[in-house]
Steps between C-alpha positions, in 0.01 A plus 500: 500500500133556724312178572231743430626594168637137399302263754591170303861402633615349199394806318738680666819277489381515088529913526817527735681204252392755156624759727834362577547383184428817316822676380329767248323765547252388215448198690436659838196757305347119375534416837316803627225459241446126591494644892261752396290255278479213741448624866444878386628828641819484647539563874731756628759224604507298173573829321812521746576136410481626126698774539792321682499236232553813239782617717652183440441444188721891450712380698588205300506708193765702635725228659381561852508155658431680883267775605410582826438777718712567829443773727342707289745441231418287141805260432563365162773205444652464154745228394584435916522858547269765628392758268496866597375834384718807541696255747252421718193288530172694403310594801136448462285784666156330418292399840222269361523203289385603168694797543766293600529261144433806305813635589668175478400464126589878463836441588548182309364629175776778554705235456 
């Protein structure tokens, strides 16, 4: 989280503790709206933050207890085991970030 966007420290630890306690995706959209609310319009990086915490809140809803991307390649671990498409990993041809967790979420909502 931007000192510019969130200067107060403790303000802060307060959003990253909702944020790593949030497990819904009801919860992270209250989370948003308090974001929004409080410090207003969300900078480009807190949006990323947001958006990873959605990825693993799909994750979670589909068992996933590992994501991360390797060489180009999105891998997925279910019960110990990595999970594959086709058999193989899911390359990701997105270049820029947003891109990037768009076709993350994509591919996890195809699950």
């Amino acid at each position: 989280l931007p000192h510019r966007y969130i200067p107060e420290p403790r303000h802060r630890i307060e959003i990253y503790r909702k944020l790593a306690q949030t497990t819904e995706p009801a919860t992270l959209k209250r989370l948003t709206e308090e974001l929004c609310d409080r410090f207003g319009p969300l900078p480009e990086p807190v949006e990323f933050l947001l958006e990873v915490a959605e990825l693993k809140i799909l994750a979670s809803e589909r068992g996933i207890t590992v994501l991360e991307v390797k060489d180009e390649k999105l891998m997925l671990t279910r019960n110990d085991d990595y999970l594959m498409l086709g058999g193989k990993f899911p390359r990701l041809t997105k270049r820029t970030v947003k891109a990037r967790l768009k076709e993350i979420k994509r591919l996890l909502l195809a699950l």
